[in-house]
Short mmCIF file of C-alpha atoms in Angstrom, two decimals:
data_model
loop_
_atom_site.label_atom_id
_atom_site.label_comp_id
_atom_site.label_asym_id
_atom_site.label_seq_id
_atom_site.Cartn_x
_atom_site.Cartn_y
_atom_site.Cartn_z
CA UNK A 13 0.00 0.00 0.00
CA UNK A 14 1.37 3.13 -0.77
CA UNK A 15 2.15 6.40 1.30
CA UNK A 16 -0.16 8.51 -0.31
CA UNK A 17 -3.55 5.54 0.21
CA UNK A 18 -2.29 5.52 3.63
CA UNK A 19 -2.07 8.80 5.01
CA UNK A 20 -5.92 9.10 3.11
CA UNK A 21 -6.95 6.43 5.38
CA UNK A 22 -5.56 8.08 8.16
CA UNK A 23 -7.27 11.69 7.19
CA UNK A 24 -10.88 9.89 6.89
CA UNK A 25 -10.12 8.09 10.50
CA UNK A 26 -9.40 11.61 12.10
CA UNK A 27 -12.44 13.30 10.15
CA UNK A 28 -14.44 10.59 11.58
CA UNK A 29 -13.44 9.95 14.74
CA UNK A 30 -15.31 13.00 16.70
CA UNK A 31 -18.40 11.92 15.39
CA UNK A 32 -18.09 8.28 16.73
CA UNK A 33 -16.43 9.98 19.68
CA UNK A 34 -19.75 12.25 20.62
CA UNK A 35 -22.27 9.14 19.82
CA UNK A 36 -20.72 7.33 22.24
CA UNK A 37 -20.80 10.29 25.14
CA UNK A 38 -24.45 10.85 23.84
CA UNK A 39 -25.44 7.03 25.02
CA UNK A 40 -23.98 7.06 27.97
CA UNK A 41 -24.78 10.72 29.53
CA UNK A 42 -28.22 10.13 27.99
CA UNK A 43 -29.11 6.72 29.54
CA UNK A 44 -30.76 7.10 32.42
CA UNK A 45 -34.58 8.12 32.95
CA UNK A 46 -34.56 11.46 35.21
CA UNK A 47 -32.07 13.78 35.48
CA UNK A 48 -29.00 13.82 37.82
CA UNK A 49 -25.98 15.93 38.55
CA UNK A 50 -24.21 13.85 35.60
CA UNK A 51 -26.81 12.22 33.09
CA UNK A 52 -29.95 13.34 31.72
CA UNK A 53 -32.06 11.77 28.98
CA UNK A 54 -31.55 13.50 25.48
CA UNK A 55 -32.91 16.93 25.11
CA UNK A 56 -32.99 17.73 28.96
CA UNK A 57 -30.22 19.67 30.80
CA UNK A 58 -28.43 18.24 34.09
CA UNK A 59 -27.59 20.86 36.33
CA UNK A 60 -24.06 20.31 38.76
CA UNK A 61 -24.64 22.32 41.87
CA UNK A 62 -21.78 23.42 42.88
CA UNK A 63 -18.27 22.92 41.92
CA UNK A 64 -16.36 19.24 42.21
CA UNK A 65 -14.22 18.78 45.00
CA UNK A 66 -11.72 15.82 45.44
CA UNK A 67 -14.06 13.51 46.85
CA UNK A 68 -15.74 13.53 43.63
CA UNK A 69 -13.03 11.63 41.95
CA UNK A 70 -14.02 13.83 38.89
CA UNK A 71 -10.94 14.28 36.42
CA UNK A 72 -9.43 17.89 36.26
CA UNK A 73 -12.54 19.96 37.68
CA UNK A 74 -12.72 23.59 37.04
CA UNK A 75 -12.93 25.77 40.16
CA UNK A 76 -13.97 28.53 38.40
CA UNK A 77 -17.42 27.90 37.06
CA UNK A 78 -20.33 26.12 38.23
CA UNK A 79 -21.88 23.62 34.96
CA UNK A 80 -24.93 22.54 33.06
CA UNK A 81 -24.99 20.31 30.04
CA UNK A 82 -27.49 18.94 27.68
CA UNK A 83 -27.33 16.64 24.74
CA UNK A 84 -30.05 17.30 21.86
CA UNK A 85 -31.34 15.64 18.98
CA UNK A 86 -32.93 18.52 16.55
CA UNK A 87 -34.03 15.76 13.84
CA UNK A 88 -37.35 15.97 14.35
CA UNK A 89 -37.71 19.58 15.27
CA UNK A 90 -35.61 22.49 16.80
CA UNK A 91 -35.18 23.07 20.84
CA UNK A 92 -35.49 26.33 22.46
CA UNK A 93 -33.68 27.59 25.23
CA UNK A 94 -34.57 29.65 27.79
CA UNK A 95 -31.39 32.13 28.94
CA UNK A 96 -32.47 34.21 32.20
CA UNK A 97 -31.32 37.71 32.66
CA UNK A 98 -28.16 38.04 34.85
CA UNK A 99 -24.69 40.35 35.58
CA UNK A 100 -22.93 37.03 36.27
CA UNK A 101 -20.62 35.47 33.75
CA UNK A 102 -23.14 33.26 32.71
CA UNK A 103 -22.52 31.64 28.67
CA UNK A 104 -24.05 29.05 26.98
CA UNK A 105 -21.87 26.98 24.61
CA UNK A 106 -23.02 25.21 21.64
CA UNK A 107 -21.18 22.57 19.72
CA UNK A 108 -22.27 20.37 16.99
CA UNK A 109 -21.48 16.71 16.97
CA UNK A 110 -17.87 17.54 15.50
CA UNK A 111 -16.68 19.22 18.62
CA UNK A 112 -16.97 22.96 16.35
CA UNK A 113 -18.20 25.77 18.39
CA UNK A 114 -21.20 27.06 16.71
CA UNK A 115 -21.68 29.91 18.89
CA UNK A 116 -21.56 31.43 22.62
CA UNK A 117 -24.67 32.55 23.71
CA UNK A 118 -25.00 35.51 27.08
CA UNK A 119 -22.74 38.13 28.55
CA UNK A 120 -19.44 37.58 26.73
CA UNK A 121 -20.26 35.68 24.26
CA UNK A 122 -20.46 35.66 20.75
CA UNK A 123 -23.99 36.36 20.22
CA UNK A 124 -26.48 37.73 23.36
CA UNK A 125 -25.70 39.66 26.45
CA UNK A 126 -26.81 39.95 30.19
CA UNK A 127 -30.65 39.93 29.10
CA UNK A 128 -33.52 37.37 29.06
CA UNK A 129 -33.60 35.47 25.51
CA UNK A 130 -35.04 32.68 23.83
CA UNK A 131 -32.97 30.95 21.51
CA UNK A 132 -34.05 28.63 18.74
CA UNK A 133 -31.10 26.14 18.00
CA UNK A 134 -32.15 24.25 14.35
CA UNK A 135 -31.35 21.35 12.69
CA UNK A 136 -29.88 21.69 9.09
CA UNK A 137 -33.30 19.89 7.86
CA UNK A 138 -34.99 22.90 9.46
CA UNK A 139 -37.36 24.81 6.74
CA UNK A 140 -39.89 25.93 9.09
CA UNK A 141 -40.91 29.62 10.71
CA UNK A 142 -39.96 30.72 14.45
CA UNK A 143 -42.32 32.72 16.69
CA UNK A 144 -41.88 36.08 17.00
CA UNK A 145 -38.85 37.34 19.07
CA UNK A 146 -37.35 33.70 19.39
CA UNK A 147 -33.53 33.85 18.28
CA UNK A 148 -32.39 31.45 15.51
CA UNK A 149 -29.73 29.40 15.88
CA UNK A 150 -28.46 27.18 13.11
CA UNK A 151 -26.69 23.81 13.88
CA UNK A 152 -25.22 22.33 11.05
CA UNK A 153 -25.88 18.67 12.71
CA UNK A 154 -28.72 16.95 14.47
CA UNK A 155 -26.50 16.44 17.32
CA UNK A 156 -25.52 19.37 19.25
CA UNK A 157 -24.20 19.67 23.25
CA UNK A 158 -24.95 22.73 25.09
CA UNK A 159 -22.03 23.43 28.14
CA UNK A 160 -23.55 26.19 29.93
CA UNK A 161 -20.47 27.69 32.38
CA UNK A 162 -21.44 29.89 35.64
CA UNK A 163 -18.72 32.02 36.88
CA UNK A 164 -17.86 31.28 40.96
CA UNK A 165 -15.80 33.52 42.92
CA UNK A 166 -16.09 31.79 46.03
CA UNK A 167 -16.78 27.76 46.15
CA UNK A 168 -17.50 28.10 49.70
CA UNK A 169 -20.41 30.70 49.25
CA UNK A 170 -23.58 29.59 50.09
CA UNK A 171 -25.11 32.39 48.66
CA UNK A 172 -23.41 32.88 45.70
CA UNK A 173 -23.77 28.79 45.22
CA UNK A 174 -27.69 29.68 45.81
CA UNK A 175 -27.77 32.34 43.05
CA UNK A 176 -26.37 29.97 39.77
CA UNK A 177 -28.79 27.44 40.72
CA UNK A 178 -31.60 29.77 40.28
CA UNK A 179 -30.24 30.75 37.32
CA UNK A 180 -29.92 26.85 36.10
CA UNK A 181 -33.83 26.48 37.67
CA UNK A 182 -34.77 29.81 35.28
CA UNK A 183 -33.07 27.92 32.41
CA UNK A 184 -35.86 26.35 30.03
CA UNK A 185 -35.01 23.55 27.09
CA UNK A 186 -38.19 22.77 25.26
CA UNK A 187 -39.36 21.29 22.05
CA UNK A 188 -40.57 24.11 19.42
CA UNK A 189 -44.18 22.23 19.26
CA UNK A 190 -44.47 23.18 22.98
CA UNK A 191 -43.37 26.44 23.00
CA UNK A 192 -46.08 28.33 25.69
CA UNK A 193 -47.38 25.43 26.60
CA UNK A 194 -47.65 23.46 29.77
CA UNK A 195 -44.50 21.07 29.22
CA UNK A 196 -43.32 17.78 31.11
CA UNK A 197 -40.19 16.54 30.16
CA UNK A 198 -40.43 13.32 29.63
CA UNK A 199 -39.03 10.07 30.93
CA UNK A 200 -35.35 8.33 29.26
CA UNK A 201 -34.60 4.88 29.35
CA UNK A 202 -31.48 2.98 30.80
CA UNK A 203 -29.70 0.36 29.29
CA UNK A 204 -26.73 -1.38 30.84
CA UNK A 205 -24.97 -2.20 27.49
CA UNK A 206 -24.49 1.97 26.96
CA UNK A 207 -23.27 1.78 30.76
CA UNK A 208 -19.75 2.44 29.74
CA UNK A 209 -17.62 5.16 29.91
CA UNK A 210 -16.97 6.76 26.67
CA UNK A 211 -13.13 6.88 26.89
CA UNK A 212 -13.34 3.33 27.70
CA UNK A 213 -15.02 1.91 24.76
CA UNK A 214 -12.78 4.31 22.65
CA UNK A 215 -10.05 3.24 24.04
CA UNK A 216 -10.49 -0.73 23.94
CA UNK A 217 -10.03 -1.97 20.89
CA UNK A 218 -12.87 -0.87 18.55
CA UNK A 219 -12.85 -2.76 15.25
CA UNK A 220 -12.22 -0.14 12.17
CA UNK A 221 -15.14 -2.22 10.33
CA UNK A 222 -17.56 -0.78 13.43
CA UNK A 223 -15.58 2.34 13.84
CA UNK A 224 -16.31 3.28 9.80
CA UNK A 225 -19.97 1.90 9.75
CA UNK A 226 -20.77 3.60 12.63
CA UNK A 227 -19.57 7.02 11.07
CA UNK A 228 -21.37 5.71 7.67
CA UNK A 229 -24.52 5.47 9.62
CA UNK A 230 -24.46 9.14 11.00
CA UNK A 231 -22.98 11.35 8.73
CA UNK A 232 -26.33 11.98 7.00
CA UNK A 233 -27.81 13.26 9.38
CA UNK A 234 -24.91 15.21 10.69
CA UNK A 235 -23.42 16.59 7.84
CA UNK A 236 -21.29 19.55 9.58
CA UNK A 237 -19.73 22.80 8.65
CA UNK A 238 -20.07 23.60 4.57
CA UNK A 239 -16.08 23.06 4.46
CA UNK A 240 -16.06 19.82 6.25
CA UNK A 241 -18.86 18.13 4.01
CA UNK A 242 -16.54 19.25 0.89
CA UNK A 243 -13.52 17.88 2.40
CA UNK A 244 -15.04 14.61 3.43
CA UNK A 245 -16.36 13.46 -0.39
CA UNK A 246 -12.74 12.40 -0.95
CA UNK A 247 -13.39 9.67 1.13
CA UNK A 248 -16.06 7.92 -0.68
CA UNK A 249 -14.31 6.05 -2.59
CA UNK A 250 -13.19 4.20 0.23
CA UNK A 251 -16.53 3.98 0.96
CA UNK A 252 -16.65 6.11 3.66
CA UNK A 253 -19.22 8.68 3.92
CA UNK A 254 -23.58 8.52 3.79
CA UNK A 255 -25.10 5.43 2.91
CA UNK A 256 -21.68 3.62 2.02
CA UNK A 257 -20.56 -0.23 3.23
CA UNK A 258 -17.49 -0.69 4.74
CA UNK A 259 -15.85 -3.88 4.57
CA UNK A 260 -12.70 -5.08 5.41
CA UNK A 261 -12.46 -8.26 3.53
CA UNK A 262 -12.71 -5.49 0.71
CA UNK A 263 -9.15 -5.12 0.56
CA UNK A 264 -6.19 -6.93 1.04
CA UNK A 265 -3.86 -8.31 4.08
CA UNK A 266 -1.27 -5.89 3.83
CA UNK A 267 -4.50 -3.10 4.00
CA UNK A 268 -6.84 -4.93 6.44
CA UNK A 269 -3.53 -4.90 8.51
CA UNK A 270 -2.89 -1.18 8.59
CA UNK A 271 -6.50 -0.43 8.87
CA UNK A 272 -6.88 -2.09 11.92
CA UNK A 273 -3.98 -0.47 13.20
CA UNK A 274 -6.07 2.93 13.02
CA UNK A 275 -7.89 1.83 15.91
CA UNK A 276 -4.80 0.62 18.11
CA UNK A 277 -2.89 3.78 17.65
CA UNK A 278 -1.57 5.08 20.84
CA UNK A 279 -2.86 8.09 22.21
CA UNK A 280 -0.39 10.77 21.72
CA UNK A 281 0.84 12.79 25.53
CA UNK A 282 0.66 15.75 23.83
CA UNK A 283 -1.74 18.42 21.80
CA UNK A 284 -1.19 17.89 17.90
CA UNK A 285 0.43 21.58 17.06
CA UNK A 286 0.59 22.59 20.70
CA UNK A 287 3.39 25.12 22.08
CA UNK A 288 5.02 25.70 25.32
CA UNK A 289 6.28 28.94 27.10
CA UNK A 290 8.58 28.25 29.58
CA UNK A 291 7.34 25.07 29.91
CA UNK A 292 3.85 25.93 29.78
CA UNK A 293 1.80 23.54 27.37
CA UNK A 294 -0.59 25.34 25.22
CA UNK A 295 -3.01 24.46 22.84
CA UNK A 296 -2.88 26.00 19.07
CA UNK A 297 -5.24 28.40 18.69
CA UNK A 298 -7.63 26.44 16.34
CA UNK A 299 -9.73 24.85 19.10
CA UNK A 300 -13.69 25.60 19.04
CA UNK A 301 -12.87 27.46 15.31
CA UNK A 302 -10.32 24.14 13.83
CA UNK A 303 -10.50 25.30 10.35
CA UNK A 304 -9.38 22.48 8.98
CA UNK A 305 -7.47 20.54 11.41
CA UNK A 306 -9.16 17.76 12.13
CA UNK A 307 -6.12 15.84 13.63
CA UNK A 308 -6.42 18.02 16.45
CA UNK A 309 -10.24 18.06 16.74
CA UNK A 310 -10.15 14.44 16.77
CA UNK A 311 -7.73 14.37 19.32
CA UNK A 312 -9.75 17.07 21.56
CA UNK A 313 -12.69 14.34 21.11
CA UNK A 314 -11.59 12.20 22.88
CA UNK A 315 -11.89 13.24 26.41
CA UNK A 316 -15.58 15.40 25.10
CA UNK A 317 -16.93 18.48 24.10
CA UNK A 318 -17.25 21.71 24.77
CA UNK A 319 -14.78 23.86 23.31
CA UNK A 320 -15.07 27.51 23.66
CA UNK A 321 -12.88 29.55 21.17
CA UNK A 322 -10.11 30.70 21.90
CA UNK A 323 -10.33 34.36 22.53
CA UNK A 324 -12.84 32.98 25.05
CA UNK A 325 -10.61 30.59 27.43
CA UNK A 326 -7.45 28.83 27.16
CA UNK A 327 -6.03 26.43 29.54
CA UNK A 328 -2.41 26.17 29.64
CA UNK A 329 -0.81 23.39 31.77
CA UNK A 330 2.42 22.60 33.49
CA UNK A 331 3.95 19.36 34.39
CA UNK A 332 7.56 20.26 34.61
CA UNK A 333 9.57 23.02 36.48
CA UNK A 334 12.22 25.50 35.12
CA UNK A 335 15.09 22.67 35.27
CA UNK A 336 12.60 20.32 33.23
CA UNK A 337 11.61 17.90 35.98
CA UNK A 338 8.72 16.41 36.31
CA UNK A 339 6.75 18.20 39.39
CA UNK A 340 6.84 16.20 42.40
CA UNK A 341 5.83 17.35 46.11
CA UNK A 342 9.17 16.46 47.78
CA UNK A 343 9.87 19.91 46.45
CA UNK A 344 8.82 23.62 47.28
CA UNK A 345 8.12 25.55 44.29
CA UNK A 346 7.54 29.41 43.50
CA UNK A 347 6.25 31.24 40.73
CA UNK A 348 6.54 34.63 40.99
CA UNK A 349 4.88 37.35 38.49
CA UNK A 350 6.80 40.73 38.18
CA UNK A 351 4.58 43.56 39.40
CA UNK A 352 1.74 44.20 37.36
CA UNK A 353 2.60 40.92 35.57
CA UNK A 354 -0.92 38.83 36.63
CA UNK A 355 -2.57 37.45 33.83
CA UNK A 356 -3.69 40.29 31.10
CA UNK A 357 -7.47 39.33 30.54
CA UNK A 358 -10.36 41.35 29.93
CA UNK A 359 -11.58 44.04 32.29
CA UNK A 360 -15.12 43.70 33.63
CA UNK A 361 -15.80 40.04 32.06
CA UNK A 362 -12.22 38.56 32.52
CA UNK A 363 -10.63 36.20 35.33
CA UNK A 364 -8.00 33.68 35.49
CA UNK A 365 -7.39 30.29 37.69
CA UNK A 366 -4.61 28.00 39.17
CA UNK A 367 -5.37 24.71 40.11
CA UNK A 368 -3.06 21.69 40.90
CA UNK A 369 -4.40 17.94 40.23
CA UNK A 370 -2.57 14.76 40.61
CA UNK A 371 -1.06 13.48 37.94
CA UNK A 372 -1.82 9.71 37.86
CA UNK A 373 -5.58 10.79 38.61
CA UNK A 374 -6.11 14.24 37.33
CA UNK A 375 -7.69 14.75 40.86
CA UNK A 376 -8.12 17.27 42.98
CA UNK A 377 -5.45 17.62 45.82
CA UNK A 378 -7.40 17.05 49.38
CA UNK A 379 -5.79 19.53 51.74
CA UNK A 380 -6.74 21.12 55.39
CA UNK A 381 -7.84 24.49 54.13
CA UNK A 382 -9.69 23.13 51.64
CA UNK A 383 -7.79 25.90 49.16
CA UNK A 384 -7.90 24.00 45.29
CA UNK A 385 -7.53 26.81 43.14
CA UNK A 386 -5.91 30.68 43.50
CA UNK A 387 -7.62 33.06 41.65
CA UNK A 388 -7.83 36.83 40.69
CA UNK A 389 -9.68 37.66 43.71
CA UNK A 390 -7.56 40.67 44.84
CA UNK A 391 -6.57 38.48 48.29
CA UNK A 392 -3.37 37.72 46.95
CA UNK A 393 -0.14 39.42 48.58
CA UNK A 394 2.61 41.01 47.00
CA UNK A 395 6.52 41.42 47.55
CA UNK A 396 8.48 44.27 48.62
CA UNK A 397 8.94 45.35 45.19
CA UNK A 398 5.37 44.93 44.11
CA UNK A 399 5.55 41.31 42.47
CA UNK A 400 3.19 38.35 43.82
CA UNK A 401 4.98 34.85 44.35
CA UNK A 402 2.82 31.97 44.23
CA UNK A 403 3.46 28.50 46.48
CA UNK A 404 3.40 25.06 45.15
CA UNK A 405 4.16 23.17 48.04
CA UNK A 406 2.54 20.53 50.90
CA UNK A 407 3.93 23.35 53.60
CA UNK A 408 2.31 26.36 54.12
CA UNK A 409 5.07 28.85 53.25
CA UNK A 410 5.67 32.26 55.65
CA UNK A 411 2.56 33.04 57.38
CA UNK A 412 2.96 36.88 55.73
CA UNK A 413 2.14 34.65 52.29
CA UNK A 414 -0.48 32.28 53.50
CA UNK A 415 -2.73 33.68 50.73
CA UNK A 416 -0.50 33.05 48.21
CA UNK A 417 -0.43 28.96 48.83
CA UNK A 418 -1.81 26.45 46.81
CA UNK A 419 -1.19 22.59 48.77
CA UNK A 420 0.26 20.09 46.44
CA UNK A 421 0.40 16.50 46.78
CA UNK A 422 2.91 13.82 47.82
CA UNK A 423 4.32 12.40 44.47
CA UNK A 424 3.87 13.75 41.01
CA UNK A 425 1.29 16.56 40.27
CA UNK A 426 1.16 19.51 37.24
CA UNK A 427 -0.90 22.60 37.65
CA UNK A 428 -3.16 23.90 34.98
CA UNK A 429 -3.48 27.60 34.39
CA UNK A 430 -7.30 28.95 33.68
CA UNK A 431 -7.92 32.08 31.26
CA UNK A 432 -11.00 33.37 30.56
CA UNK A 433 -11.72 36.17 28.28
CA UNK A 434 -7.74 36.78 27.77
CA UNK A 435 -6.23 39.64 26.08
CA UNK A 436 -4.68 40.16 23.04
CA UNK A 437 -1.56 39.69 24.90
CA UNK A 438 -1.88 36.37 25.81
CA UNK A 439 -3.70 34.94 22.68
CA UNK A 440 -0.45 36.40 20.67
CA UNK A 441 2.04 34.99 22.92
CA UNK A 442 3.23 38.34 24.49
CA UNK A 443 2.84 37.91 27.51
CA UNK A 444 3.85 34.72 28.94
CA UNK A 445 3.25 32.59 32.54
CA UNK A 446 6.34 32.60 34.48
CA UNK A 447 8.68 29.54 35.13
CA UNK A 448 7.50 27.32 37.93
CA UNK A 449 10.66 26.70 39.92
CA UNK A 450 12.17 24.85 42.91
CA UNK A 451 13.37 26.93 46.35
CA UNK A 452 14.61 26.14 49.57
CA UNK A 453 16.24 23.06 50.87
#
């Protein structure tokens, strides 16, 4: 087989793999019958109350915003969602089955503001008329999942934990039909055999033949951005693509051998295009907008969906110090910022995020003070010359810097740095997170 029939093979795997990816996440957060903190049946938010703390066992939770999530189906006929009026950093994300970003709906988004609005997300089947004053939102699949992100200042406010889950109660998903109308969601259904972790079934060995059918079977309905259907008719004569049969016995050993392979491929440690700053680990700015770079949309996939864009949060990590070791807690670290050198993001509807997890786990860090994150909340104390250090270390540090600590684990950890609504500075790589480095005995 040549070099050219293989790396075609391997472009139609990574155009297709988000779209196996999301059907899989979309039977197993869907199967269940009511609604949870974590599952509800298609076309029905679930609402997290508060944020994730280690106990939850939860990989890599966010300690800045309080979620809500929904899967829909807009086949038969287009959802609207209710946004309630609010000040709070309060967005609404949606993605079509692809992992593309489609749009950002409330205060700081792409499209919508603080205000009240009722948003009509449609199906690309949809030919039909809204009601007056209802916002239209075109999908370009049937598939779409809504991340709805509520800023939190303070995990441990009651009140403040009170407020977002009015807001998620105010919050109203609803089939067009029953638009006005008295409206009962209605029941799911649970089967075991969707009981299974999407990464897991992803992960375990799925057989190309299932893997390409599977895609076959969708893409119809789903047929994505104008770009991506043009790009994806080259791979029809391999018989991938709406209404085609893939079958393996098709070809021959030599070909059944590397396709097979497709689906064994090792995950790769790091982002496809990614870039560090001082040993930062950043994403290419293509995520939630890929243009064309479906290697690293696939990749994204894996682990779900969501994606903002990028001049809306990025999420730099750091497993490594300044001398390139891997971060361990037998170690005290700093990272100090030179005065006026805190992260550059947007005034009014900007705020940033540190948060250490394990690195076997991705867990949270259990600690006494119950501190998992340091954030821009003006609490943090600065240096004689006017710089702020940050502490990465199971210690507390000086009590004149107790503020400034952020409890680390014994063993190996990284820390993961949260923007959102960055500036210009950051998305063009002028300004830059300092080194995290070892101090002290």
């Amino acid at each position: 087989m040549d070099s050219q029939r293989a790396s075609m093979w391997e472009q139609a795997y990574d155009f297709a793999y988000p779209l196996v990816a999301f059907q899989y996440y979309v039977e197993y957060i869907t199967n269940i019958e009511t609604a949870t903190e974590t599952k509800a049946p298609i076309n029905q938010f679930f609402h997290t109350r508060r944020v994730l703390l280690p106990e939850d066992g939860f990989p890599a939770p966010n300690m800045e915003v309080i979620y809500s999530q929904g899967f829909l189906n807009l086949k038969d006929e287009p959802y609207l969602i209710t946004k309630p009026a609010t000040e709070r950093g309060f967005t609404i994300c949606i993605n079509d089955c692809y992992g593309d970003c489609i749009d950002v709906l409330g205060k700081g988004g792409t499209k919508g503001s603080e205000d009240k609005a009722v948003y009509a997300l449609t199906g690309p089947d949809f030919q039909g008329v809204l009601p007056e004053g209802v916002i239209r939102e075109d999908v370009p699949t049937n598939y779409a999942y809504l991340l709805v992100r509520a800023k939190i200042s303070n995990i441990d406010s009651q009140e403040e934990i009170e407020e977002i889950r009015a807001l998620q109660d105010a919050m109203d998903l609803r089939p067009l039909s029953q638009y006005q109308k008295s409206y009962i969601t209605p029941k799911g259904k649970y089967d075991p055999a969707f009981d299974v972790h999407p990464m897991v079934r992803l992960s375990s060995g799925l057989e190309i033949e299932t893997f390409f059918n599977l895609y076959n079977s969708l893409v119809g309905d789903n047929p994505g951005l104008a770009e991506d259907v043009a790009y994806a008719k080259q791979f029809l004569p391999y018989h991938v693509g709406p209404g085609e049969i893939f079958c393996l016995a098709d070809y021959d050993e030599e070909e059944q051998v590397f396709l097979r392979g497709l689906t064994q491929r090792k995950r790769e440690n790091k982002t496809p295009g990614g870039y560090a700053i001082n040993n930062w680990e950043y994403m290419p700015p293509r995520y939630g907008r890929y243009q064309g770079d479906y290697k690293l949309r696939a990749y994204l996939s894996f682990t779900g969906f969501g994606q903002n864009f990028p001049e809306m949060s990025a999420y730099p990590s750091c497993y490594i110090d300044k001398d390139g070791e891997q971060l361990n807690g037998k170690y005290k670290y700093k990272m100090t910022f030179q005065k006026n050198g805190l992260p550059p993001c947007q005034d009014d509807i900007g705020y940033w995020g540190l948060t250490v997890y394990k690195k076997e786990t991705y867990g949270l860090i259990e600690n006494e003070i119950r501190r998992y994150s340091i954030k821009d909340d003006g609490q943090l104390v600065e240096n004689d010359d006017g710089s702020i250090t940050l502490y990465l270390q199971i210690e507390p540090p000086a009590e004149k810097y107790f503020n400034n600590w952020l409890p680390v684990c014994e063993g190996d950890f990284f820390a993961c740095m949260r923007f959102y609504y960055p500036t210009e500075k950051i998305l063009n790589k002028e300004y830059s997170l300092p080194f995290i480095e070892k101090y002290g005995d």
